[in-house]
XYZ file of C-alpha atoms in Angstrom:
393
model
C 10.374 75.153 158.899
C 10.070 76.164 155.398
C 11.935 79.510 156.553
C 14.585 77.244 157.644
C 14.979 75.283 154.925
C 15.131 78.383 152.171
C 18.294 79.430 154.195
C 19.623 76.199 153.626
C 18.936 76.378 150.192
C 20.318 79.672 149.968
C 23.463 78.877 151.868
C 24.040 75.887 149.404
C 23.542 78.049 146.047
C 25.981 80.715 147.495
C 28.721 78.083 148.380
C 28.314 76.694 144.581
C 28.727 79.989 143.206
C 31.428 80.759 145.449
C 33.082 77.528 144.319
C 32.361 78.087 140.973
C 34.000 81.984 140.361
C 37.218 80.060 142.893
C 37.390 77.481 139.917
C 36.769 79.836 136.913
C 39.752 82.296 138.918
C 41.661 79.336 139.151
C 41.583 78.063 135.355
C 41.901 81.477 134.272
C 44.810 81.909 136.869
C 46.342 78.372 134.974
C 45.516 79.641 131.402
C 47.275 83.560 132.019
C 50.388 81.373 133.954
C 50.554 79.165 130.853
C 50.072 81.635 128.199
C 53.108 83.096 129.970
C 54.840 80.490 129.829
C 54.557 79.962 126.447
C 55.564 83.383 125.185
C 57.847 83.263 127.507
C 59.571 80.235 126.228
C 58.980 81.821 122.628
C 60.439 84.737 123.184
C 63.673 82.752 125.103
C 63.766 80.762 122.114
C 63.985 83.835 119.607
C 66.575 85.272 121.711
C 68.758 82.333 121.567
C 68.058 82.335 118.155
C 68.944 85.740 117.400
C 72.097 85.169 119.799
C 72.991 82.238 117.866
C 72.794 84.466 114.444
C 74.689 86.818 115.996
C 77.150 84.458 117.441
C 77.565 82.895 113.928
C 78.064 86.148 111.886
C 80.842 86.915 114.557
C 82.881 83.806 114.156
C 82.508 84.204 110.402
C 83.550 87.628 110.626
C 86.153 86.638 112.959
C 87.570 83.852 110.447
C 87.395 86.807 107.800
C 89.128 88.644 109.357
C 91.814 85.875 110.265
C 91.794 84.803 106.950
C 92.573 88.518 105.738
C 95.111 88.956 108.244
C 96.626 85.291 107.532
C 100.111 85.890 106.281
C 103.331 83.441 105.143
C 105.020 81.499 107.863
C 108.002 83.564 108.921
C 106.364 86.727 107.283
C 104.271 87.662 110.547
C 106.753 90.295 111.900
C 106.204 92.652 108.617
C 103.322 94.328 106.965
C 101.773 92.509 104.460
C 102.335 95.770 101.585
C 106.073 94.880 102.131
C 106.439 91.263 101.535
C 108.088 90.032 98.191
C 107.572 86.496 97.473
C 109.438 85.797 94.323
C 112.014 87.086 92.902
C 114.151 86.501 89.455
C 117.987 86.866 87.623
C 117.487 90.445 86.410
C 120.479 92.545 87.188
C 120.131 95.874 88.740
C 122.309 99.225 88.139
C 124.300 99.898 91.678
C 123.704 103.801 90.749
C 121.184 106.311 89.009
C 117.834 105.234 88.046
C 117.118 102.641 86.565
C 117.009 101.692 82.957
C 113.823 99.535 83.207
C 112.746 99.214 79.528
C 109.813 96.999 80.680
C 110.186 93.565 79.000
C 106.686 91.959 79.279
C 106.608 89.106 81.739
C 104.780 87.065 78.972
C 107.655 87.374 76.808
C 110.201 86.659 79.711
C 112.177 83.472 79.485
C 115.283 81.541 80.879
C 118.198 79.503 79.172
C 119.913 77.942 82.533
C 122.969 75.651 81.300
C 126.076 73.647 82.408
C 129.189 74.852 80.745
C 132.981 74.496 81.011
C 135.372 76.596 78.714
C 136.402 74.122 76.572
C 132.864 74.098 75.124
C 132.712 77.977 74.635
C 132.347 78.833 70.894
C 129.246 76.479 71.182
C 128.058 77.931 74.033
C 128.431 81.446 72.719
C 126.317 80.433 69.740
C 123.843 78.882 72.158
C 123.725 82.417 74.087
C 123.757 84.617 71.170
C 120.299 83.305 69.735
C 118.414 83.259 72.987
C 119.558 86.909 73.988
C 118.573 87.842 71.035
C 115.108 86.575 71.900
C 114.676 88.180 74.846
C 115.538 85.738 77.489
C 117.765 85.589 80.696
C 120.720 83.342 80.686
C 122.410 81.689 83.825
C 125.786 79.814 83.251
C 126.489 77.047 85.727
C 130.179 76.613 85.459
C 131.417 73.163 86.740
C 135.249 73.884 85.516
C 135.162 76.483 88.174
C 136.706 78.850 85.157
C 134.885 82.249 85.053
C 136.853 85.002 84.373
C 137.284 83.556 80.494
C 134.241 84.268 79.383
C 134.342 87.613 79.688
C 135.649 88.001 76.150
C 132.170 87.669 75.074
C 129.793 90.686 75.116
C 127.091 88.981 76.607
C 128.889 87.280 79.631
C 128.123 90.924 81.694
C 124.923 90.229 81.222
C 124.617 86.763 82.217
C 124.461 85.014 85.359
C 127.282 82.855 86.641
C 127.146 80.192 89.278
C 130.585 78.300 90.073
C 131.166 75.163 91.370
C 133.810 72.574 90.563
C 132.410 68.763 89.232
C 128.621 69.872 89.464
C 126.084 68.843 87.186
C 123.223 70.222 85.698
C 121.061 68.646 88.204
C 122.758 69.730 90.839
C 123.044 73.331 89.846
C 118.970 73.458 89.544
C 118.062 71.965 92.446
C 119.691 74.758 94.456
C 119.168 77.568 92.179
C 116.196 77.398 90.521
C 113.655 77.231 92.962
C 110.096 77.745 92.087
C 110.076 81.496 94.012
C 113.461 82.474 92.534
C 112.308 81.790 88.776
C 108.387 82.248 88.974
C 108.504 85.397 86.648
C 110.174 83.400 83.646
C 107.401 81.518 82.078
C 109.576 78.799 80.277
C 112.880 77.081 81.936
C 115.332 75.286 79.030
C 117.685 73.425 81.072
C 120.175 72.495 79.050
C 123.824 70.853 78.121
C 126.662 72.366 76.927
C 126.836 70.542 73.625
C 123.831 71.080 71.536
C 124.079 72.869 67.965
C 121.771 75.069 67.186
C 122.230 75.796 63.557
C 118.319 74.901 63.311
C 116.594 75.863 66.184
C 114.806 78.937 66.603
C 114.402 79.867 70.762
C 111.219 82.191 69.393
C 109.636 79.937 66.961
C 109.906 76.975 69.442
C 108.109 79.291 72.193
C 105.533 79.791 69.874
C 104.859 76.075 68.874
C 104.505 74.993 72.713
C 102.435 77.750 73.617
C 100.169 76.454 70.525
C 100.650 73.133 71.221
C 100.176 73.368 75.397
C 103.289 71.801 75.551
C 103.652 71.700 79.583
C 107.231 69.824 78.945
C 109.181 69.524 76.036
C 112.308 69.232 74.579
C 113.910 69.939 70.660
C 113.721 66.762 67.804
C 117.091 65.540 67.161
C 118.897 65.927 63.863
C 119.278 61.662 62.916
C 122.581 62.230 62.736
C 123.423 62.886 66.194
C 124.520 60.881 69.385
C 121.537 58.898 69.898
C 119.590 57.261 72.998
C 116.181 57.471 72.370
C 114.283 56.723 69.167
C 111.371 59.404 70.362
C 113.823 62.177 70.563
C 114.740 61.814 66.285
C 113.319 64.293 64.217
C 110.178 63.547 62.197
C 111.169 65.980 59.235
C 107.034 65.383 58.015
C 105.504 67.085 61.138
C 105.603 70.006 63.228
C 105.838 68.254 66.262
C 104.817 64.499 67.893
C 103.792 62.739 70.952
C 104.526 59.691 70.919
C 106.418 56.827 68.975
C 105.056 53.797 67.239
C 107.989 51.240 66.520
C 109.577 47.770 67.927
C 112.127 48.583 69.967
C 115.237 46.728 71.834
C 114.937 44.108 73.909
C 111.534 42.991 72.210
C 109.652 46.154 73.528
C 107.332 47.937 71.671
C 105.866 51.034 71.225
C 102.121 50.791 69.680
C 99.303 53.207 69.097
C 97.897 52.695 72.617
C 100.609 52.676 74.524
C 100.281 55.380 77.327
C 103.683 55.651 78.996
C 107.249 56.689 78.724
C 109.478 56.390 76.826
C 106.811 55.900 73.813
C 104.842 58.510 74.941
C 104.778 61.288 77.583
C 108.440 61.339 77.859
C 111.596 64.135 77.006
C 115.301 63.314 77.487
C 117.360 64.737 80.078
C 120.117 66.608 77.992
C 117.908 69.602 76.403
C 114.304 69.949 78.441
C 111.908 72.738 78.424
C 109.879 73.198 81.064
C 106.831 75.367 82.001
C 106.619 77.511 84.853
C 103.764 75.251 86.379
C 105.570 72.109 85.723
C 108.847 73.623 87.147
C 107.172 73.847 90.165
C 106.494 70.407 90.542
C 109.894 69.004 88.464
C 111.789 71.118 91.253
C 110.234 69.102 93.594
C 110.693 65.807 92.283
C 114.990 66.137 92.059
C 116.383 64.498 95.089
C 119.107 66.725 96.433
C 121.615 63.543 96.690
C 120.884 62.040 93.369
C 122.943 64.710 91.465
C 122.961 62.951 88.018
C 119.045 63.089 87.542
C 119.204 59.871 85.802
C 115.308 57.463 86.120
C 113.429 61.448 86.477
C 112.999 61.305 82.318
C 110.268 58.352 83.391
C 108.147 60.089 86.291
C 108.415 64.031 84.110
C 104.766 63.194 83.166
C 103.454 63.451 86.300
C 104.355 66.778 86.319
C 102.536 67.741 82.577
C 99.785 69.710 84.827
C 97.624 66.968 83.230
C 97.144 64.193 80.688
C 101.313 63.464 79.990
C 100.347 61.981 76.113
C 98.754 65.346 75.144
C 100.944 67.940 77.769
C 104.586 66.361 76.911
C 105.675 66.376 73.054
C 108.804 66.677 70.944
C 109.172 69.549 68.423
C 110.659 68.639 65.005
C 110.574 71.966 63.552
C 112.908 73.306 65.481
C 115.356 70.635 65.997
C 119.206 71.128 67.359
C 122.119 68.358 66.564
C 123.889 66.588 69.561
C 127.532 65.493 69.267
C 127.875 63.738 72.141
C 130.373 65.604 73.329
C 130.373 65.435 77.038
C 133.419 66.963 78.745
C 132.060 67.084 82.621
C 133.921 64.486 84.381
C 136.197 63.631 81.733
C 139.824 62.881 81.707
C 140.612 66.827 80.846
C 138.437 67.471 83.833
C 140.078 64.365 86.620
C 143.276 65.877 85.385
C 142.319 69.973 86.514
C 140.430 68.547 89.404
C 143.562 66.683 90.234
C 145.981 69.418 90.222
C 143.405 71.354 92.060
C 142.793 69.242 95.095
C 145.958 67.573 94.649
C 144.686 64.423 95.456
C 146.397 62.268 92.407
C 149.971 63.793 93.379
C 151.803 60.337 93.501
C 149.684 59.134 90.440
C 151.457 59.688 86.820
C 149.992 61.572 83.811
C 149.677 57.959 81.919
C 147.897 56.569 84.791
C 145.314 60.034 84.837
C 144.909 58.988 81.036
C 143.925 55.635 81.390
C 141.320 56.309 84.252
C 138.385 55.885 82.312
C 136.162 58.344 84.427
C 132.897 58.185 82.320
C 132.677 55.126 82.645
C 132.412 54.864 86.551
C 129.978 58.309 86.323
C 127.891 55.835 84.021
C 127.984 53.376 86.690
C 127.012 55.568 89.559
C 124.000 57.218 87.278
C 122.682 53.721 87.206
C 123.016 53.427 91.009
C 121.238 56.891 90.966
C 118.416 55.897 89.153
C 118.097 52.625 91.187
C 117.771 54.483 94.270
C 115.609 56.525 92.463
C 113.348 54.194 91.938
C 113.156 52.042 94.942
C 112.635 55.870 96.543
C 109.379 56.055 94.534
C 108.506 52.797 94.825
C 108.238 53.356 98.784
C 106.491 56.987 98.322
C 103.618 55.308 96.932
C 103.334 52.521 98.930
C 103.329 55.045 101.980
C 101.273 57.418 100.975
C 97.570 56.963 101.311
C 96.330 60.311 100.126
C 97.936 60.281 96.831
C 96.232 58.269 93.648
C 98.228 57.551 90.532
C 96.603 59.107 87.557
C 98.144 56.285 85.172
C 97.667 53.366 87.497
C 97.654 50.114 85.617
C 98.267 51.900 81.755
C 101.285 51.091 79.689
């Protein structure tokens, strides 16, 4: 009996063991599989990682390299060693090599300017003292008379445009892009009629580089045809701003006020222009509004910055303005007449009496009207665009 039941008890302490070493298999079994698991998972994770890395410097070597190889719309067909994006007025020899004394770019400037040959002794005084100061010269001819000028030496090396009853406007908006005068680092764009006993084209360079002048124009001699009391020379000063003084209508111009035409503001007739603020005035001439006529107001927003320290008149060099304006005048009805011949039952007393400035004058002022309803509705549309002189005078 006691035999019997040490067998039992034998039997039972085997089983336990037995079921113990199944168990401790088992959890060791479960701790190996996890283990696994984990550095399994960690090493899945560290490859996705490292694919992700890899992934990442791809794309941003892709976008490198599509950023390197990015070229100018319509430019895609060509190499990118052979593309020339600008280009200027310098004439070229059609044989032999060429004579390239090598003006510096810094020093390279350009006198653009309506003209008609009734004007040309003053024009060829104009000429003579910016050649002589290195710049390029572009005639716009709106008399459609060309060949006449070449009595002066200079005419073979100036540019001439042609066309008949253009004005200045006109002329620059479709000649003077950006791309075709980005080597010239200041634009004058001016009329026909300006003296220029007193004005220096060097010394003037030199005061609006000083100055930062971004837009600019000459001080007029007091005695000239006036429109604008900012534009009269200040015979104390070197060069000013603004204007402080009670003007027509009741309007005033005082110490703080911020906007044209007391401040921030150039006429029309004789404007200098950076190359930077080209860019943008180009931009700003409406290609059907050919007499340019409410653009004196809105220049500032193209001073590349704060328009009452960027935009100034110079009084040292100052030129004298007749008023002598010949584009669209009876001499020019009566050649455009005969030309188109248009007025053929209408008598030469009848040609005289059509007062012809007067109706330009009246369709500048629809011009600037449409002008400035067209500016009026920019803003209003656009919601990306902030005006930098928003509620100041």
């Amino acid at each position: 009996m006691k035999h019997s039941t040490y067998n039992v008890l034998e039997a039972y302490k085997r089983n336990k063991l037995l079921q113990y070493r199944c168990s401790l298999t088992l959890l060791l079994s479960l701790g190996l599989f996890l283990g696994s698991s984990l550095l399994f998972t960690n090493h899945l994770q560290r490859l996705q990682a490292e694919h992700a890395v890899h992934s990442s410097s791809q794309n941003l070597t892709s976008k490198s390299e599509n950023n390197r190889c990015r070229v100018d719309r319509g430019t895609e067909a060509l190499p990118r060693g052979i593309i020339s994006r600008t280009s200027d007025f310098e004439l070229r020899p059609l044989l032999g090599t060429r004579n390239d004394q090598k003006r510096s770019k810094l020093s390279m400037n350009l006198l653009a300017m309506t003209a008609g040959i009734e004007q040309k002794d003053n024009v060829n005084k104009i000429v003579m003292k910016f050649m002589l100061n290195n710049f390029t010269v572009m005639i716009f001819h709106y008399d459609g008379v060309v060949d006449e000028w070449n009595k002066f030496e200079w005419s073979s090396r100036a540019i001439h445009v042609s066309a008949v009853s253009q004005t200045k406007w006109w002329f620059a908006k479709r000649f003077l892009h950006p791309d075709i005068v980005s080597e010239y680092e200041y634009i004058f764009l001016w009329d026909e009629d300006l003296e220029v006993d007193n004005f220096d084209p060097g010394r003037y360079i030199s005061i609006v580089k000083e100055e930062v002048l971004e837009i600019s124009q000459p001080a007029l001699d007091p005695k000239s045809y006036l429109h604008h009391p900012i534009t009269i020379r200040n015979s104390t000063v070197k060069l000013h701003r603004r204007i402080v003084q009670h003007m027509d209508a009741g309007f005033e111009c005082r110490e703080d006020s911020e906007g044209p035409p007391c401040t921030g503001w150039v006429e029309m007739m004789a404007p200098v222009f950076s190359r930077a603020s080209w860019h943008c005035v180009w931009h700003l001439i409406q290609n059907d509004l050919v007499h340019g006529w409410g653009m004196d107001y809105l220049l500032g927003y193209c001073a590349q910055g704060d328009r009452t320290k960027n935009v100034g008149v110079v009084d040292s060099e100052y030129v004298f303005h007749p008023g002598k304006v010949l584009l669209g005048g009876v001499g020019a009805s009566k050649r455009v007449a005969k030309a188109s011949d248009q007025a053929a039952s209408a008598t030469s007393a009848n040609l005289e009496r059509l007062d012809t400035r007067s109706l330009i004058r009246n369709q500048s002022l629809s011009d600037q009207q449409i002008f400035f309803s067209r500016w009026k509705r920019a803003v209003e549309e656009d919601d990306c665009w902030t005006d930098p002189y928003h509620q100041r005078g």
